[in-house]
Coordinates of C-alpha atoms in Angstrom, one line a residue:
X1 CA -61.3 21.4 -17.5
X2 CA -58.8 23.2 -19.7
X3 CA -56.5 23.4 -16.7
X4 CA -56.8 19.7 -16.1
X5 CA -56.0 18.8 -19.8
X6 CA -53.0 21.1 -19.7
X7 CA -51.7 19.4 -16.5
X8 CA -52.3 16.0 -18.0
X9 CA -50.6 16.9 -21.3
X10 CA -47.6 18.2 -19.3
X11 CA -47.3 15.1 -17.1
X12 CA -47.6 12.9 -20.3
X13 CA -44.7 14.9 -21.9
X14 CA -42.6 14.6 -18.7
X15 CA -43.0 10.8 -18.7
X16 CA -42.2 10.6 -22.4
X17 CA -39.1 12.6 -21.9
X18 CA -38.1 10.4 -19.0
X19 CA -38.6 7.3 -21.0
X20 CA -36.7 8.8 -24.0
X21 CA -33.9 9.7 -21.6
X22 CA -33.8 6.1 -20.3
X23 CA -33.9 4.6 -23.7
X24 CA -31.0 6.8 -24.8
X25 CA -29.1 5.7 -21.6
X26 CA -29.9 2.1 -22.5
X27 CA -28.6 2.6 -26.1
X28 CA -25.4 4.5 -24.8
X29 CA -24.8 1.6 -22.5
X30 CA -25.0 -1.1 -25.3
X31 CA -22.7 1.1 -27.5
X32 CA -20.3 1.5 -24.6
X33 CA -20.2 -2.3 -24.2
X34 CA -19.1 -2.4 -27.9
X35 CA -22.0 -4.7 -29.0
X36 CA -24.9 -4.3 -31.4
X37 CA -28.3 -4.4 -29.7
X38 CA -29.9 -7.8 -29.8
X39 CA -33.0 -6.5 -31.3
X40 CA -31.0 -5.1 -34.2
X41 CA -29.1 -8.4 -35.0
X42 CA -30.9 -10.2 -37.8
X43 CA -30.8 -14.0 -37.2
X44 CA -28.4 -13.7 -34.4
X45 CA -27.8 -16.7 -32.2
X46 CA -26.8 -16.7 -28.5
X47 CA -23.2 -17.8 -27.9
X48 CA -22.7 -21.1 -26.1
X49 CA -21.0 -19.3 -23.2
X50 CA -22.2 -15.8 -23.3
X51 CA -19.8 -13.0 -22.0
X52 CA -20.9 -10.7 -19.2
X53 CA -21.1 -8.0 -21.8
X54 CA -23.5 -10.0 -23.9
X55 CA -25.6 -10.8 -20.8
X56 CA -25.8 -7.1 -20.0
X57 CA -26.7 -6.4 -23.6
X58 CA -29.5 -9.0 -23.6
X59 CA -31.0 -7.7 -20.3
X60 CA -31.0 -4.1 -21.3
X61 CA -32.3 -5.1 -24.8
X62 CA -35.1 -7.1 -23.3
X63 CA -36.0 -4.2 -21.0
X64 CA -36.0 -1.8 -23.9
X65 CA -38.5 -4.2 -25.7
X66 CA -40.6 -4.4 -22.5
X67 CA -40.2 -8.3 -22.6
X68 CA -42.4 -10.3 -20.2
X69 CA -41.5 -10.3 -16.6
X70 CA -40.3 -14.0 -16.4
X71 CA -38.2 -13.4 -19.5
X72 CA -36.4 -10.4 -17.7
X73 CA -36.2 -12.3 -14.5
X74 CA -34.3 -15.2 -16.3
X75 CA -31.9 -12.9 -18.0
X76 CA -31.3 -10.8 -14.8
X77 CA -30.6 -14.0 -12.7
X78 CA -28.1 -15.6 -15.3
X79 CA -26.3 -12.1 -15.5
X80 CA -26.1 -11.9 -11.7
X81 CA -24.6 -15.3 -11.3
X82 CA -21.9 -14.5 -13.8
X83 CA -21.2 -11.1 -12.0
X84 CA -20.9 -12.9 -8.6
X85 CA -18.4 -15.1 -10.1
X86 CA -16.3 -12.2 -11.4
X87 CA -16.5 -9.7 -8.5
X88 CA -13.6 -11.2 -6.7
X89 CA -11.4 -12.1 -9.5
X90 CA -12.2 -9.1 -11.9
X91 CA -14.1 -6.3 -10.2
X92 CA -13.1 -4.1 -13.2
X93 CA -15.4 -6.2 -15.3
X94 CA -18.2 -5.7 -12.9
X95 CA -17.7 -1.8 -12.9
X96 CA -17.3 -1.9 -16.6
X97 CA -20.8 -3.4 -17.3
X98 CA -22.5 -2.0 -14.3
X99 CA -26.0 -0.7 -15.3
X100 CA -26.6 3.0 -14.5
X101 CA -28.9 4.0 -11.8
X102 CA -31.5 5.6 -14.1
X103 CA -31.6 2.3 -16.2
X104 CA -32.0 0.3 -13.0
X105 CA -34.8 2.4 -11.8
X106 CA -36.7 1.9 -15.1
X107 CA -36.8 -1.8 -14.6
X108 CA -39.7 -3.7 -13.0
X109 CA -39.5 -3.5 -9.2
X110 CA -39.4 -7.4 -9.2
X111 CA -36.2 -7.4 -11.3
X112 CA -34.3 -4.6 -9.5
X113 CA -33.0 -6.8 -6.6
X114 CA -31.2 -8.9 -9.1
X115 CA -29.4 -6.0 -10.7
X116 CA -26.3 -4.4 -9.1
X117 CA -26.8 -1.0 -7.6
X118 CA -24.7 2.2 -7.3
X119 CA -24.4 2.9 -3.5
X120 CA -22.6 5.2 -1.0
X121 CA -22.0 3.6 2.4
X122 CA -20.4 4.6 5.6
X123 CA -18.8 2.1 7.9
X124 CA -15.6 0.7 9.4
X125 CA -12.9 -0.7 7.2
X126 CA -11.5 -4.1 8.1
X127 CA -8.2 -5.2 6.5
X128 CA -7.0 -8.8 6.7
X129 CA -3.7 -10.2 5.4
X130 CA -3.5 -13.9 4.5
X131 CA 0.1 -15.4 4.5
X132 CA 0.6 -18.5 2.3
X133 CA 3.9 -20.4 1.9
X134 CA 4.7 -18.6 -1.4
X135 CA 2.0 -16.0 -1.8
X136 CA -0.2 -13.7 0.1
X137 CA -3.3 -11.5 -0.4
X138 CA -5.2 -8.8 1.4
X139 CA -8.8 -9.0 2.0
X140 CA -11.0 -6.0 2.7
X141 CA -14.5 -5.6 4.3
X142 CA -16.9 -2.9 5.5
X143 CA -18.7 -3.2 8.7
X144 CA -21.7 -1.0 8.7
X145 CA -24.2 -0.6 11.6
X146 CA -26.2 -3.5 10.3
X147 CA -24.1 -5.7 7.9
X148 CA -20.7 -6.7 6.6
X149 CA -19.9 -6.5 2.9
X150 CA -16.7 -7.8 1.2
X151 CA -14.8 -5.1 -0.8
X152 CA -13.1 -5.8 -4.3
X153 CA -11.0 -3.1 -5.7
X154 CA -10.3 -2.8 -9.5
X155 CA -7.3 -0.6 -8.7
X156 CA -4.9 -0.6 -5.9
X157 CA -6.7 -0.9 -2.6
X158 CA -6.1 2.0 -0.2
X159 CA -3.5 1.5 2.5
X160 CA -5.7 2.0 5.5
X161 CA -5.7 0.3 8.9
X162 CA -8.5 -1.9 10.3
X163 CA -11.0 0.3 12.2
X164 CA -10.7 3.4 10.0
X165 CA -14.1 5.0 9.4
X166 CA -14.8 5.4 5.6
X167 CA -17.4 6.5 3.1
X168 CA -17.4 4.2 0.1
X169 CA -19.0 4.6 -3.4
X170 CA -19.2 1.7 -5.5
X171 CA -21.4 -1.0 -7.2
X172 CA -23.1 -3.4 -4.9
X173 CA -23.9 -6.9 -5.8
X174 CA -25.5 -8.9 -2.9
X175 CA -23.0 -8.7 0.0
X176 CA -20.0 -7.5 -2.2
X177 CA -19.1 -4.2 -3.3
X178 CA -16.8 -3.4 -6.4
X179 CA -14.8 -0.2 -6.2
X180 CA -12.2 1.7 -8.4
X181 CA -9.9 2.2 -5.4
X182 CA -9.3 5.8 -6.6
X183 CA -11.0 8.8 -7.8
X184 CA -13.0 9.3 -4.6
X185 CA -14.4 5.7 -4.2
X186 CA -12.8 5.6 -0.8
X187 CA -13.1 8.7 1.5
X188 CA -11.5 8.3 5.0
X189 CA -13.8 9.8 7.7
X190 CA -11.7 9.3 10.7
X191 CA -8.3 7.6 11.3
X192 CA -7.1 5.3 13.8
X193 CA -3.6 5.4 15.6
X194 CA -1.9 2.2 15.9
X195 CA -1.2 1.0 19.4
X196 CA 2.7 0.2 19.2
X197 CA 4.0 1.1 22.7
X198 CA 4.0 -0.4 26.1
X199 CA 2.4 -3.6 27.2
X200 CA 0.2 -5.3 24.5
X201 CA -2.4 -7.1 26.4
X202 CA -2.9 -10.2 24.5
X203 CA -5.1 -13.3 24.8
X204 CA -4.1 -16.4 22.9
X205 CA -7.2 -18.7 22.6
X206 CA -6.6 -22.3 21.5
X207 CA -9.2 -24.2 19.7
X208 CA -9.8 -27.4 17.8
X209 CA -12.6 -28.7 15.8
X210 CA -15.5 -31.0 16.1
X211 CA -13.9 -33.4 13.5
X212 CA -10.4 -32.9 14.7
X213 CA -9.7 -32.5 18.4
X214 CA -5.9 -32.6 18.0
X215 CA -3.9 -30.4 20.2
X216 CA -0.6 -30.0 18.3
X217 CA 1.2 -28.0 21.0
X218 CA 0.5 -27.4 24.7
X219 CA -0.8 -24.2 26.3
X220 CA 2.6 -23.9 28.0
X221 CA 4.4 -24.0 24.7
X222 CA 2.0 -21.4 23.3
X223 CA 2.6 -19.2 26.5
X224 CA 6.3 -19.5 25.9
X225 CA 6.2 -18.6 22.1
X226 CA 3.9 -15.5 22.8
X227 CA 4.9 -14.2 26.1
X228 CA 8.5 -14.9 26.2
X229 CA 10.1 -15.4 22.7
X230 CA 7.8 -13.0 20.6
X231 CA 7.6 -10.6 23.5
X232 CA 11.3 -10.5 23.8
X233 CA 11.6 -10.1 20.0
X234 CA 9.4 -6.9 20.1
X235 CA 11.0 -5.6 23.3
X236 CA 14.4 -5.8 21.6
X237 CA 13.3 -4.5 18.2
X238 CA 11.5 -1.5 19.9
X239 CA 14.5 -0.6 22.1
X240 CA 12.7 -1.8 25.3
X241 CA 9.5 0.1 24.5
X242 CA 7.0 -2.7 23.5
X243 CA 6.2 -6.1 24.8
X244 CA 3.4 -8.7 25.1
X245 CA 1.6 -9.5 28.2
X246 CA -1.5 -11.7 28.8
X247 CA -3.1 -15.2 29.0
X248 CA -3.5 -18.4 27.1
X249 CA -7.0 -19.9 27.2
X250 CA -7.9 -23.4 26.0
X251 CA -7.8 -25.9 24.4
X252 CA -11.5 -25.7 23.5
X253 CA -13.3 -27.7 20.9
X254 CA -15.7 -25.5 19.0
X255 CA -18.7 -26.6 16.9
X256 CA -16.9 -26.0 13.6
X257 CA -15.4 -28.3 11.0
X258 CA -11.8 -28.2 10.0
X259 CA -12.9 -28.8 6.3
X260 CA -14.1 -25.3 6.1
X261 CA -12.4 -21.9 6.3
X262 CA -14.5 -19.4 8.2
X263 CA -12.3 -17.3 10.3
X264 CA -15.1 -15.1 11.5
X265 CA -17.1 -17.9 12.8
X266 CA -13.9 -19.4 14.3
X267 CA -13.0 -16.2 16.1
X268 CA -16.6 -15.8 17.4
X269 CA -16.7 -19.3 18.7
X270 CA -13.4 -19.0 20.3
X271 CA -14.3 -15.9 22.1
X272 CA -17.4 -17.4 23.4
X273 CA -15.6 -20.3 24.7
X274 CA -13.0 -18.2 26.5
X275 CA -15.7 -16.1 27.8
X276 CA -17.5 -19.1 29.3
X277 CA -14.3 -20.2 30.8
X278 CA -14.0 -16.8 32.7
X279 CA -11.9 -14.6 30.5
X280 CA -13.0 -11.0 30.0
X281 CA -12.4 -10.2 26.4
X282 CA -12.6 -6.4 27.0
X283 CA -9.3 -6.8 28.9
X284 CA -7.3 -7.5 25.8
X285 CA -6.4 -5.2 23.0
X286 CA -4.9 -8.1 20.9
X287 CA -6.6 -11.5 20.1
X288 CA -4.7 -14.5 18.8
X289 CA -6.4 -17.8 17.7
X290 CA -4.4 -20.9 17.5
X291 CA -5.8 -24.1 15.9
X292 CA -4.6 -27.3 14.1
X293 CA -4.3 -27.1 10.5
X294 CA -7.5 -26.6 8.7
X295 CA -8.9 -25.9 5.2
X296 CA -7.7 -22.3 5.0
X297 CA -4.4 -23.1 3.4
X298 CA -2.5 -20.2 4.8
X299 CA -0.1 -20.5 7.7
X300 CA -1.3 -17.2 9.4
X301 CA -3.7 -14.4 8.9
X302 CA -3.7 -11.1 10.7
X303 CA -5.6 -7.7 10.7
X304 CA -3.7 -4.7 9.6
X305 CA -4.0 -2.7 12.7
X306 CA -7.2 -3.0 14.5
X307 CA -8.4 -2.5 18.1
X308 CA -8.7 -5.2 19.2
X309 CA -6.4 -6.7 16.5
X310 CA -6.7 -10.3 15.6
X311 CA -4.3 -12.9 14.5
X312 CA -4.9 -16.4 13.3
X313 CA -2.2 -19.1 13.5
X314 CA -3.0 -22.2 11.4
X315 CA -1.0 -25.2 12.5
X316 CA 2.6 -24.3 13.7
X317 CA 2.8 -21.8 16.6
X318 CA 6.2 -20.3 16.4
X319 CA 7.8 -16.9 16.5
X320 CA 8.1 -16.7 12.7
X321 CA 4.2 -17.0 12.4
X322 CA 3.2 -15.2 15.5
X323 CA 5.7 -12.5 15.3
X324 CA 4.9 -11.9 11.6
X325 CA 1.1 -11.9 12.0
X326 CA 1.3 -9.5 15.1
X327 CA 3.5 -7.3 13.0
X328 CA 0.5 -6.9 10.6
X329 CA -1.4 -6.1 13.8
X330 CA 0.9 -3.4 14.6
X331 CA 0.1 -1.9 11.1
X332 CA 3.0 -3.3 9.1
X333 CA 2.9 -4.7 5.6
X334 CA 5.4 -7.0 4.1
X335 CA 9.2 -6.4 3.6
X336 CA 10.0 -7.1 0.0
X337 CA 13.0 -7.5 -2.0
X338 CA 13.6 -5.5 -5.3
X339 CA 14.8 -8.0 -8.1
X340 CA 16.5 -6.1 -10.9
X341 CA 18.5 -8.9 -12.4
X342 CA 22.1 -7.7 -13.1
X343 CA 21.4 -4.3 -11.5
X344 CA 20.4 -3.0 -8.0
X345 CA 17.8 -0.6 -8.9
X346 CA 17.6 0.0 -12.7
X347 CA 16.4 -1.8 -15.7
X348 CA 13.4 -4.1 -15.5
X349 CA 12.7 -4.8 -11.7
X350 CA 10.1 -6.8 -9.9
X351 CA 9.0 -7.1 -6.4
X352 CA 9.6 -10.4 -4.4
X353 CA 6.7 -10.5 -1.9
X354 CA 8.6 -12.1 1.1
X355 CA 12.1 -11.2 -0.3
X356 CA 13.6 -9.5 2.6
X357 CA 15.8 -12.1 4.1
X358 CA 16.7 -9.9 7.1
X359 CA 13.3 -8.9 8.5
X360 CA 10.6 -11.0 10.1
X361 CA 7.9 -9.3 7.8
X362 CA 9.9 -10.9 5.0
X363 CA 11.2 -14.6 4.8
X364 CA 12.8 -16.8 6.0
X365 CA 14.3 -15.1 9.1
X366 CA 13.0 -13.8 12.3
X367 CA 15.2 -10.7 12.3
X368 CA 14.5 -7.1 13.3
X369 CA 12.1 -5.1 11.3
X370 CA 13.7 -2.7 8.8
X371 CA 14.5 1.0 9.8
X372 CA 11.6 1.9 7.5
X373 CA 9.2 -0.3 9.1
X374 CA 10.4 0.7 12.7
X375 CA 10.1 4.4 11.8
X376 CA 6.4 3.8 10.5
X377 CA 5.5 2.4 14.0
X378 CA 7.6 4.9 16.0
X379 CA 10.3 2.5 17.2
X380 CA 12.9 4.7 15.4
X381 CA 13.0 8.6 15.0
X382 CA 10.1 9.3 17.3
X383 CA 9.8 10.3 21.0
X384 CA 12.4 8.4 23.1
X385 CA 13.3 6.1 20.3
X386 CA 16.7 6.2 18.7
X387 CA 17.1 8.7 15.9
X388 CA 17.5 8.2 12.1
X389 CA 19.8 10.7 10.5
X390 CA 18.2 12.4 7.4
X391 CA 20.9 13.1 4.9
X392 CA 20.7 16.5 3.2
X393 CA 24.3 17.2 2.4
X394 CA 27.3 15.1 1.7
X395 CA 29.7 13.9 4.3
X396 CA 30.8 11.3 6.7
X397 CA 27.9 9.8 8.9
X398 CA 28.1 7.4 11.6
X399 CA 25.5 4.8 12.5
X400 CA 25.4 2.5 15.6
X401 CA 25.0 -1.3 15.5
X402 CA 21.2 -1.5 14.5
X403 CA 20.2 -4.0 17.2
X404 CA 21.4 -2.5 20.3
X405 CA 19.7 0.1 22.5
X406 CA 21.2 3.7 22.7
X407 CA 20.7 7.3 21.7
X408 CA 23.0 7.4 18.6
X409 CA 21.5 7.2 15.0
X410 CA 20.5 3.6 14.0
X411 CA 20.1 4.4 10.2
X412 CA 20.6 6.9 7.6
X413 CA 17.7 8.3 5.5
X414 CA 19.0 9.5 2.0
X415 CA 16.6 11.1 -0.7
X416 CA 16.3 9.0 -3.8
X417 CA 13.3 10.6 -5.7
X418 CA 10.2 12.5 -5.5
X419 CA 6.9 11.4 -7.3
X420 CA 5.9 14.4 -9.5
X421 CA 2.3 13.7 -9.0
X422 CA 1.8 13.0 -5.4
X423 CA 5.0 14.6 -4.0
X424 CA 5.8 11.6 -2.0
X425 CA 9.6 11.0 -1.4
X426 CA 11.3 7.6 -1.6
X427 CA 14.3 7.2 0.5
X428 CA 17.3 4.9 0.8
X429 CA 17.7 3.6 4.4
X430 CA 21.1 2.5 5.5
X431 CA 21.6 0.0 8.3
X432 CA 24.6 -1.7 10.0
X433 CA 23.5 -5.0 11.0
X434 CA 25.5 -7.4 13.4
X435 CA 24.8 -10.9 14.7
X436 CA 23.2 -9.6 17.9
X437 CA 20.0 -10.8 19.7
X438 CA 17.3 -11.8 17.2
X439 CA 19.6 -11.0 14.4
X440 CA 22.1 -13.7 15.6
X441 CA 21.1 -15.8 12.7
X442 CA 23.6 -13.6 10.8
X443 CA 26.5 -15.2 12.4
X444 CA 28.9 -16.4 9.8
X445 CA 27.3 -14.2 7.1
X446 CA 30.5 -12.4 6.1
X447 CA 28.8 -10.2 3.5
X448 CA 26.2 -8.7 5.9
X449 CA 28.6 -8.5 8.9
X450 CA 31.3 -6.7 6.8
X451 CA 28.8 -4.1 5.1
X452 CA 25.8 -2.1 5.4
X453 CA 22.3 -3.1 4.1
X454 CA 20.0 -0.6 2.1
X455 CA 16.4 -0.6 1.8
X456 CA 13.8 1.5 0.0
X457 CA 10.9 3.1 1.7
X458 CA 8.4 5.7 0.5
X459 CA 6.4 8.2 2.4
X460 CA 2.7 7.4 3.1
X461 CA 3.1 3.9 1.3
X462 CA 3.3 1.3 4.0
X463 CA 3.8 -1.4 1.4
X464 CA 7.0 0.0 0.0
X465 CA 9.8 -1.7 2.0
X466 CA 12.3 -3.2 -0.3
X467 CA 15.8 -4.8 0.4
X468 CA 18.2 -3.9 -2.4
X469 CA 20.7 -6.4 -3.9
X470 CA 24.1 -4.8 -3.6
X471 CA 25.8 -7.9 -5.1
X472 CA 23.6 -8.5 -8.2
X473 CA 26.2 -10.6 -9.8
X474 CA 25.2 -13.5 -7.4
X475 CA 21.9 -15.3 -7.4
X476 CA 21.5 -15.2 -3.7
X477 CA 19.5 -12.9 -1.5
X478 CA 21.9 -14.0 1.6
X479 CA 24.4 -11.5 0.5
X480 CA 22.5 -8.1 0.0
X481 CA 25.1 -5.9 1.7
X482 CA 27.3 -3.2 0.4
X483 CA 30.7 -4.2 1.8
X484 CA 33.4 -2.1 3.3
X485 CA 35.2 -0.1 0.6
X486 CA 32.5 -0.8 -2.1
X487 CA 30.2 2.0 -3.4
X488 CA 26.7 2.2 -4.8
X489 CA 25.7 5.0 -6.9
X490 CA 22.3 6.4 -8.2
X491 CA 23.2 8.7 -11.1
X492 CA 19.5 9.9 -11.2
X493 CA 19.4 10.9 -7.6
X494 CA 23.0 12.1 -7.7
X495 CA 24.0 10.0 -4.6
X496 CA 26.9 7.7 -3.9
X497 CA 27.0 5.5 -0.7
X498 CA 30.2 3.8 0.6
X499 CA 30.9 2.3 4.0
X500 CA 34.5 3.4 4.9
X501 CA 35.0 2.2 8.4
X502 CA 33.5 -0.4 10.9
X503 CA 34.0 -1.3 14.5
X504 CA 32.0 -3.7 16.7
X505 CA 29.6 -1.1 17.6
X506 CA 29.3 1.3 14.7
X507 CA 30.0 2.1 11.0
X508 CA 31.1 5.2 9.1
X509 CA 29.3 5.7 5.7
X510 CA 30.6 8.3 3.2
X511 CA 27.5 10.0 1.3
X512 CA 28.5 11.8 -1.8
X513 CA 26.0 14.2 -3.5
X514 CA 26.3 15.6 -7.0

């Protein structure tokens, strides 16, 4: 009997200690939210539009008071709805008020499904990029063995390719996950190599909608854009190493309305229609979906990498759209411009999202990818690709015309800076562009044709391609080049760059280092 009483006393003490610990955790959470507990507010009145902090305070306070179940359920439901509205626009707010696991576990079992949960999940990262007329955004998902969750990063999202296996640690709310984006919230488990060489086996599936059966272009027009124009662009840009081959299927009318934007369902229905028409989807490593304009609003969307990769073309089916979206499929991010006002790289600078006027990954041209972009996917400085000269000492360096095939260097790569925290290096990439092939739009541009263009690029940061403005005294991005005889100096890097000679096929650039 004494032994039983001793055991009961021990268990009771343990329960008291646990409840006390939970109570302390609850109080700490309330204090962290910067509010006074509701049970300590004499004569307090609820705000007309309570903040997520006050909703969290209310739920934790009611739980501390052991309020009736229905009262707790109402508080949890109201708070959940507010968090669901915030998780996409402000995931940091969701993380800030997330209820700790110990407090969640202390809530009644009937309430816990309405409260966010700290989770660790493994799966495959899916990365999509939506391209609008003047803006863009990335969307991230995690595909597990059983479900698909949307990912929302409070900080900068990791630059991973679609198909990367990852382990994520975050706060789950329904089918959404809020993450920090740093500090171990994303752990890559296995990487994927982009497929950027040889024949890219592609299927273009044309679909329209149950409420809009328009066919804005013919299958033969789509065939020409994909397998002639875009293929030739990639073949020229890759120095004859990469091209598109495949089929156009459709038009098919799918049971989906044009008034909704559901790209996952659209792709699934399109593939079902193509399969029913006799196409074997496993034969293709790249999938393209073309359709008349719908509610999505963007003109194109593509996976960043992926095997198979996917691209959606909303409305106009052209090189500018298809070549851009399939650039994302190759693993490329945008080619930006660096706007520094009256300076080139100093002072207050901002990124212009589609600002690179020379690159199809910018806007509005359908020109060659930058040297930084080509180097990333192996079309420069890798294997049989033309080399890039990495400059480590001052001297006179020659580079060939950027667009033509050959074995001579196509660009210079000059050190600019090293990040003291990450050790990543940022480089100046120098190119000699001429009105050749898909860069023929440069015909008549005396600035670019009589100079060299310079971009920035940072190691291990695929979203760091920036066109520099070497004529900042003008308001135009059509004259970004450093013309013959002019020089650009970066005193912090101790580098001066000056083109000193040009022919139809090459340019000489003097690099001085101090």
